[in-house]
Amino acid sequence: MPLNTKNVYSMQLYNKLSAEERRELIRAAGKERLTISFYQYHQIGNPQLFRDHLFLHWHPMDVLGRIYVAHEGINAQLSVPGDRFEEFKSFVDSIDFLENVRLNIAREQDNESFLKLKVKVRNKIVADGLNDETFDVTNKGIHVDATAFNELIADPDTVLVDMRNHYESEIGHFKNAWTPDVDTFRDSLDYIEDKLKDHKEDKKLVMYCTGGIRCEKASAYYKHKGFKDVYQLEGGIIEYHRQVTEQGLENKFKGKNFVFDHRLAEKISDEVIANCHQCGTPFDLHTNCANEACHLLFIQCNSCKDKMENCCSDECKEIIQLPIEEQKKLRAGKYNSNKIFKKGRSEKLVFKK
Ligand SMILES: [Zn+2]
Ligand SMILES: [Zn+2]
């Protein structure tokens, strides 16, 4: 990877456009963009330098998105102008450890899935709460494709576990999957281990997540904890969906796949398995409460959205009527707990399971 640090400091390394300005540009360009995600675990010596390298190449290509870089690798969700995809792909391939990495291309496109390019250096590429020093992270579970996965989950000795959070599995999951009602990945690891503690040797543990990244560590962790047969869905729900569509396989996923961009979800099957949290009507699209200080992630049908002005509660609806300055004063000094601890949970949501 050729890097010229001298040039780096004379070039733009951060966004200068606001989301609104970017939206205008995308609309004016009128070109189709592709929403793409990929990840790779790999030892990166200098994440900051690597981060700058990515930004300097992607910014001129008009790439937008949220990318995490750490000593352990890269996790990227981004969007690329369709006509620059080849250029983007050959740049990615020019990086040793990313050559031919699987690029998950979203099936439902949204030109405004991302409005900024944010490449951030983090301690980890997934906030998994694990102490990686305590187990062998490279001793992973067996990766299975959609065909093998369908066979495995039909086996009565299989326990199928959803490694995502409650607000993700609520709108879509595999038939007969366990969907632990937990708030963090770390909690779900303990919960599942405890529930299966007497079956570490006689059950097949099969896990899945959105794009596969969470299972990479989880499968190694469970093997370390004594589980004998551990499997993970290669490429997650996104790749499964691609394979069942392309190969005409039976689709065992019901509902929508929650995604981490502006689209919030991708349809995998026509079934609607969730309900509006305010009136209970079948509905499966998330929204964020319009009160910036609340921002609660919840499911709201269109008629509740009109009635509640996109708010989660009467309190929030009152607050958004106030002048912006008043709202800011109310917010000052207050900890925004919804964003951090109560993602998708509030006692005001009558129909939240
Ligand atoms: Zn409703
Ligand atoms: Zn609210």
mmCIF file with all atom_site columns, C-alpha atoms in Angstrom, residues 219-318:
data_model
loop_
_atom_site.group_PDB
_atom_site.id
_atom_site.type_symbol
_atom_site.label_atom_id
_atom_site.label_alt_id
_atom_site.label_comp_id
_atom_site.label_asym_id
_atom_site.label_entity_id
_atom_site.label_seq_id
_atom_site.pdbx_PDB_ins_code
_atom_site.Cartn_x
_atom_site.Cartn_y
_atom_site.Cartn_z
_atom_site.occupancy
_atom_site.B_iso_or_equiv
_atom_site.pdbx_formal_charge
_atom_site.auth_seq_id
_atom_site.auth_comp_id
_atom_site.auth_asym_id
_atom_site.auth_atom_id
_atom_site.pdbx_PDB_model_num
ATOM 1   C CA . SER A 1 219 ? -18.425 -18.636 17.260 1.00 0.00 ? 219 SER A CA 1
ATOM 2   C CA . ALA A 1 220 ? -14.812 -18.577 18.498 1.00 0.00 ? 220 ALA A CA 1
ATOM 3   C CA . TYR A 1 221 ? -16.026 -17.553 21.942 1.00 0.00 ? 221 TYR A CA 1
ATOM 4   C CA . TYR A 1 222 ? -18.477 -20.470 22.151 1.00 0.00 ? 222 TYR A CA 1
ATOM 5   C CA . LYS A 1 223 ? -15.868 -22.949 21.019 1.00 0.00 ? 223 LYS A CA 1
ATOM 6   C CA . HIS A 1 224 ? -13.648 -21.618 23.776 1.00 0.00 ? 224 HIS A CA 1
ATOM 7   C CA . LYS A 1 225 ? -16.571 -22.129 26.167 1.00 0.00 ? 225 LYS A CA 1
ATOM 8   C CA . GLY A 1 226 ? -16.768 -25.822 25.266 1.00 0.00 ? 226 GLY A CA 1
ATOM 9   C CA . PHE A 1 227 ? -19.380 -26.012 22.518 1.00 0.00 ? 227 PHE A CA 1
ATOM 10  C CA . LYS A 1 228 ? -18.395 -28.817 20.175 1.00 0.00 ? 228 LYS A CA 1
ATOM 11  C CA . ASP A 1 229 ? -20.401 -28.135 16.997 1.00 0.00 ? 229 ASP A CA 1
ATOM 12  C CA . VAL A 1 230 ? -20.490 -24.446 16.142 1.00 0.00 ? 230 VAL A CA 1
ATOM 13  C CA . TYR A 1 231 ? -21.641 -23.075 12.792 1.00 0.00 ? 231 TYR A CA 1
ATOM 14  C CA . GLN A 1 232 ? -22.165 -19.594 11.411 1.00 0.00 ? 232 GLN A CA 1
ATOM 15  C CA . LEU A 1 233 ? -24.104 -18.334 8.397  1.00 0.00 ? 233 LEU A CA 1
ATOM 16  C CA . GLU A 1 234 ? -21.525 -17.108 5.893  1.00 0.00 ? 234 GLU A CA 1
ATOM 17  C CA . GLY A 1 235 ? -22.176 -13.471 4.976  1.00 0.00 ? 235 GLY A CA 1
ATOM 18  C CA . GLY A 1 236 ? -25.203 -13.302 7.264  1.00 0.00 ? 236 GLY A CA 1
ATOM 19  C CA . ILE A 1 237 ? -28.790 -12.596 6.231  1.00 0.00 ? 237 ILE A CA 1
ATOM 20  C CA . ILE A 1 238 ? -27.679 -10.331 3.372  1.00 0.00 ? 238 ILE A CA 1
ATOM 21  C CA . GLU A 1 239 ? -25.685 -13.054 1.617  1.00 0.00 ? 239 GLU A CA 1
ATOM 22  C CA . TYR A 1 240 ? -28.321 -15.708 2.460  1.00 0.00 ? 240 TYR A CA 1
ATOM 23  C CA . HIS A 1 241 ? -30.944 -13.587 0.733  1.00 0.00 ? 241 HIS A CA 1
ATOM 24  C CA . ARG A 1 242 ? -28.741 -13.221 -2.329 1.00 0.00 ? 242 ARG A CA 1
ATOM 25  C CA . GLN A 1 243 ? -28.123 -16.967 -2.535 1.00 0.00 ? 243 GLN A CA 1
ATOM 26  C CA . VAL A 1 244 ? -31.738 -18.097 -2.053 1.00 0.00 ? 244 VAL A CA 1
ATOM 27  C CA . THR A 1 245 ? -32.862 -15.629 -4.708 1.00 0.00 ? 245 THR A CA 1
ATOM 28  C CA . GLU A 1 246 ? -30.154 -16.540 -7.181 1.00 0.00 ? 246 GLU A CA 1
ATOM 29  C CA . GLN A 1 247 ? -30.359 -20.302 -6.662 1.00 0.00 ? 247 GLN A CA 1
ATOM 30  C CA . GLY A 1 248 ? -34.106 -20.565 -6.119 1.00 0.00 ? 248 GLY A CA 1
ATOM 31  C CA . LEU A 1 249 ? -33.736 -22.096 -2.645 1.00 0.00 ? 249 LEU A CA 1
ATOM 32  C CA . GLU A 1 250 ? -36.417 -22.143 0.032  1.00 0.00 ? 250 GLU A CA 1
ATOM 33  C CA . ASN A 1 251 ? -36.330 -18.852 1.940  1.00 0.00 ? 251 ASN A CA 1
ATOM 34  C CA . LYS A 1 252 ? -36.584 -19.618 5.649  1.00 0.00 ? 252 LYS A CA 1
ATOM 35  C CA . PHE A 1 253 ? -36.295 -15.996 6.757  1.00 0.00 ? 253 PHE A CA 1
ATOM 36  C CA . LYS A 1 254 ? -39.488 -14.175 7.703  1.00 0.00 ? 254 LYS A CA 1
ATOM 37  C CA . GLY A 1 255 ? -39.870 -10.411 7.501  1.00 0.00 ? 255 GLY A CA 1
ATOM 38  C CA . LYS A 1 256 ? -37.264 -7.682  7.155  1.00 0.00 ? 256 LYS A CA 1
ATOM 39  C CA . ASN A 1 257 ? -33.543 -7.438  7.706  1.00 0.00 ? 257 ASN A CA 1
ATOM 40  C CA . PHE A 1 258 ? -32.656 -4.443  9.903  1.00 0.00 ? 258 PHE A CA 1
ATOM 41  C CA . VAL A 1 259 ? -29.779 -2.484  8.340  1.00 0.00 ? 259 VAL A CA 1
ATOM 42  C CA . PHE A 1 260 ? -27.588 0.285   9.691  1.00 0.00 ? 260 PHE A CA 1
ATOM 43  C CA . ASP A 1 261 ? -28.140 3.026   7.186  1.00 0.00 ? 261 ASP A CA 1
ATOM 44  C CA . HIS A 1 262 ? -30.880 5.474   6.309  1.00 0.00 ? 262 HIS A CA 1
ATOM 45  C CA . ARG A 1 263 ? -33.033 2.651   4.873  1.00 0.00 ? 263 ARG A CA 1
ATOM 46  C CA . LEU A 1 264 ? -33.252 0.926   8.308  1.00 0.00 ? 264 LEU A CA 1
ATOM 47  C CA . ALA A 1 265 ? -34.500 -2.342  6.809  1.00 0.00 ? 265 ALA A CA 1
ATOM 48  C CA . GLU A 1 266 ? -34.445 -4.524  3.713  1.00 0.00 ? 266 GLU A CA 1
ATOM 49  C CA . LYS A 1 267 ? -37.355 -6.735  2.754  1.00 0.00 ? 267 LYS A CA 1
ATOM 50  C CA . ILE A 1 268 ? -36.446 -10.433 2.731  1.00 0.00 ? 268 ILE A CA 1
ATOM 51  C CA . SER A 1 269 ? -39.953 -11.921 2.658  1.00 0.00 ? 269 SER A CA 1
ATOM 52  C CA . ASP A 1 270 ? -43.441 -10.439 2.348  1.00 0.00 ? 270 ASP A CA 1
ATOM 53  C CA . GLU A 1 271 ? -44.530 -11.405 5.860  1.00 0.00 ? 271 GLU A CA 1
ATOM 54  C CA . VAL A 1 272 ? -44.945 -8.594  8.375  1.00 0.00 ? 272 VAL A CA 1
ATOM 55  C CA . ILE A 1 273 ? -44.090 -10.077 11.760 1.00 0.00 ? 273 ILE A CA 1
ATOM 56  C CA . ALA A 1 274 ? -44.002 -6.930  13.914 1.00 0.00 ? 274 ALA A CA 1
ATOM 57  C CA . ASN A 1 275 ? -46.542 -4.391  15.144 1.00 0.00 ? 275 ASN A CA 1
ATOM 58  C CA . CYS A 1 276 ? -46.785 -0.643  15.502 1.00 0.00 ? 276 CYS A CA 1
ATOM 59  C CA . HIS A 1 277 ? -45.622 0.050   19.056 1.00 0.00 ? 277 HIS A CA 1
ATOM 60  C CA . GLN A 1 278 ? -48.349 2.654   19.545 1.00 0.00 ? 278 GLN A CA 1
ATOM 61  C CA . CYS A 1 279 ? -51.530 1.032   18.158 1.00 0.00 ? 279 CYS A CA 1
ATOM 62  C CA . GLY A 1 280 ? -50.598 -2.603  17.597 1.00 0.00 ? 280 GLY A CA 1
ATOM 63  C CA . THR A 1 281 ? -51.432 -2.759  13.910 1.00 0.00 ? 281 THR A CA 1
ATOM 64  C CA . PRO A 1 282 ? -49.128 -5.026  11.852 1.00 0.00 ? 282 PRO A CA 1
ATOM 65  C CA . PHE A 1 283 ? -46.204 -2.872  10.752 1.00 0.00 ? 283 PHE A CA 1
ATOM 66  C CA . ASP A 1 284 ? -42.453 -3.346  10.541 1.00 0.00 ? 284 ASP A CA 1
ATOM 67  C CA . LEU A 1 285 ? -40.710 -0.094  9.774  1.00 0.00 ? 285 LEU A CA 1
ATOM 68  C CA . HIS A 1 286 ? -38.633 1.637   12.450 1.00 0.00 ? 286 HIS A CA 1
ATOM 69  C CA . THR A 1 287 ? -38.366 5.362   12.946 1.00 0.00 ? 287 THR A CA 1
ATOM 70  C CA . ASN A 1 288 ? -36.576 7.655   15.376 1.00 0.00 ? 288 ASN A CA 1
ATOM 71  C CA . CYS A 1 289 ? -38.605 9.924   17.664 1.00 0.00 ? 289 CYS A CA 1
ATOM 72  C CA . ALA A 1 290 ? -38.718 13.437  16.188 1.00 0.00 ? 290 ALA A CA 1
ATOM 73  C CA . ASN A 1 291 ? -37.716 14.939  19.528 1.00 0.00 ? 291 ASN A CA 1
ATOM 74  C CA . GLU A 1 292 ? -33.940 15.195  19.070 1.00 0.00 ? 292 GLU A CA 1
ATOM 75  C CA . ALA A 1 293 ? -33.380 14.873  22.796 1.00 0.00 ? 293 ALA A CA 1
ATOM 76  C CA . CYS A 1 294 ? -35.219 11.532  22.784 1.00 0.00 ? 294 CYS A CA 1
ATOM 77  C CA . HIS A 1 295 ? -34.460 10.013  19.372 1.00 0.00 ? 295 HIS A CA 1
ATOM 78  C CA . LEU A 1 296 ? -35.957 6.707   20.517 1.00 0.00 ? 296 LEU A CA 1
ATOM 79  C CA . LEU A 1 297 ? -35.879 3.964   17.888 1.00 0.00 ? 297 LEU A CA 1
ATOM 80  C CA . PHE A 1 298 ? -39.322 2.400   17.619 1.00 0.00 ? 298 PHE A CA 1
ATOM 81  C CA . ILE A 1 299 ? -41.944 1.043   15.232 1.00 0.00 ? 299 ILE A CA 1
ATOM 82  C CA . GLN A 1 300 ? -44.637 3.519   14.215 1.00 0.00 ? 300 GLN A CA 1
ATOM 83  C CA . CYS A 1 301 ? -47.345 2.990   11.570 1.00 0.00 ? 301 CYS A CA 1
ATOM 84  C CA . ASN A 1 302 ? -48.231 5.800   9.171  1.00 0.00 ? 302 ASN A CA 1
ATOM 85  C CA . SER A 1 303 ? -51.437 6.828   10.915 1.00 0.00 ? 303 SER A CA 1
ATOM 86  C CA . CYS A 1 304 ? -49.708 7.009   14.318 1.00 0.00 ? 304 CYS A CA 1
ATOM 87  C CA . LYS A 1 305 ? -46.901 8.943   12.641 1.00 0.00 ? 305 LYS A CA 1
ATOM 88  C CA . ASP A 1 306 ? -49.415 11.576  11.494 1.00 0.00 ? 306 ASP A CA 1
ATOM 89  C CA . LYS A 1 307 ? -51.247 11.693  14.787 1.00 0.00 ? 307 LYS A CA 1
ATOM 90  C CA . MET A 1 308 ? -48.105 11.797  16.943 1.00 0.00 ? 308 MET A CA 1
ATOM 91  C CA . GLU A 1 309 ? -46.049 13.955  14.573 1.00 0.00 ? 309 GLU A CA 1
ATOM 92  C CA . ASN A 1 310 ? -43.408 11.246  14.480 1.00 0.00 ? 310 ASN A CA 1
ATOM 93  C CA . CYS A 1 311 ? -42.996 11.317  18.276 1.00 0.00 ? 311 CYS A CA 1
ATOM 94  C CA . CYS A 1 312 ? -42.841 8.379   20.693 1.00 0.00 ? 312 CYS A CA 1
ATOM 95  C CA . SER A 1 313 ? -45.005 10.032  23.370 1.00 0.00 ? 313 SER A CA 1
ATOM 96  C CA . ASP A 1 314 ? -47.208 13.038  24.184 1.00 0.00 ? 314 ASP A CA 1
ATOM 97  C CA . GLU A 1 315 ? -44.306 14.518  26.175 1.00 0.00 ? 315 GLU A CA 1
ATOM 98  C CA . CYS A 1 316 ? -42.033 14.442  23.134 1.00 0.00 ? 316 CYS A CA 1
ATOM 99  C CA . LYS A 1 317 ? -44.819 15.839  20.962 1.00 0.00 ? 317 LYS A CA 1
ATOM 100 C CA . GLU A 1 318 ? -45.152 18.809  23.333 1.00 0.00 ? 318 GLU A CA 1
#
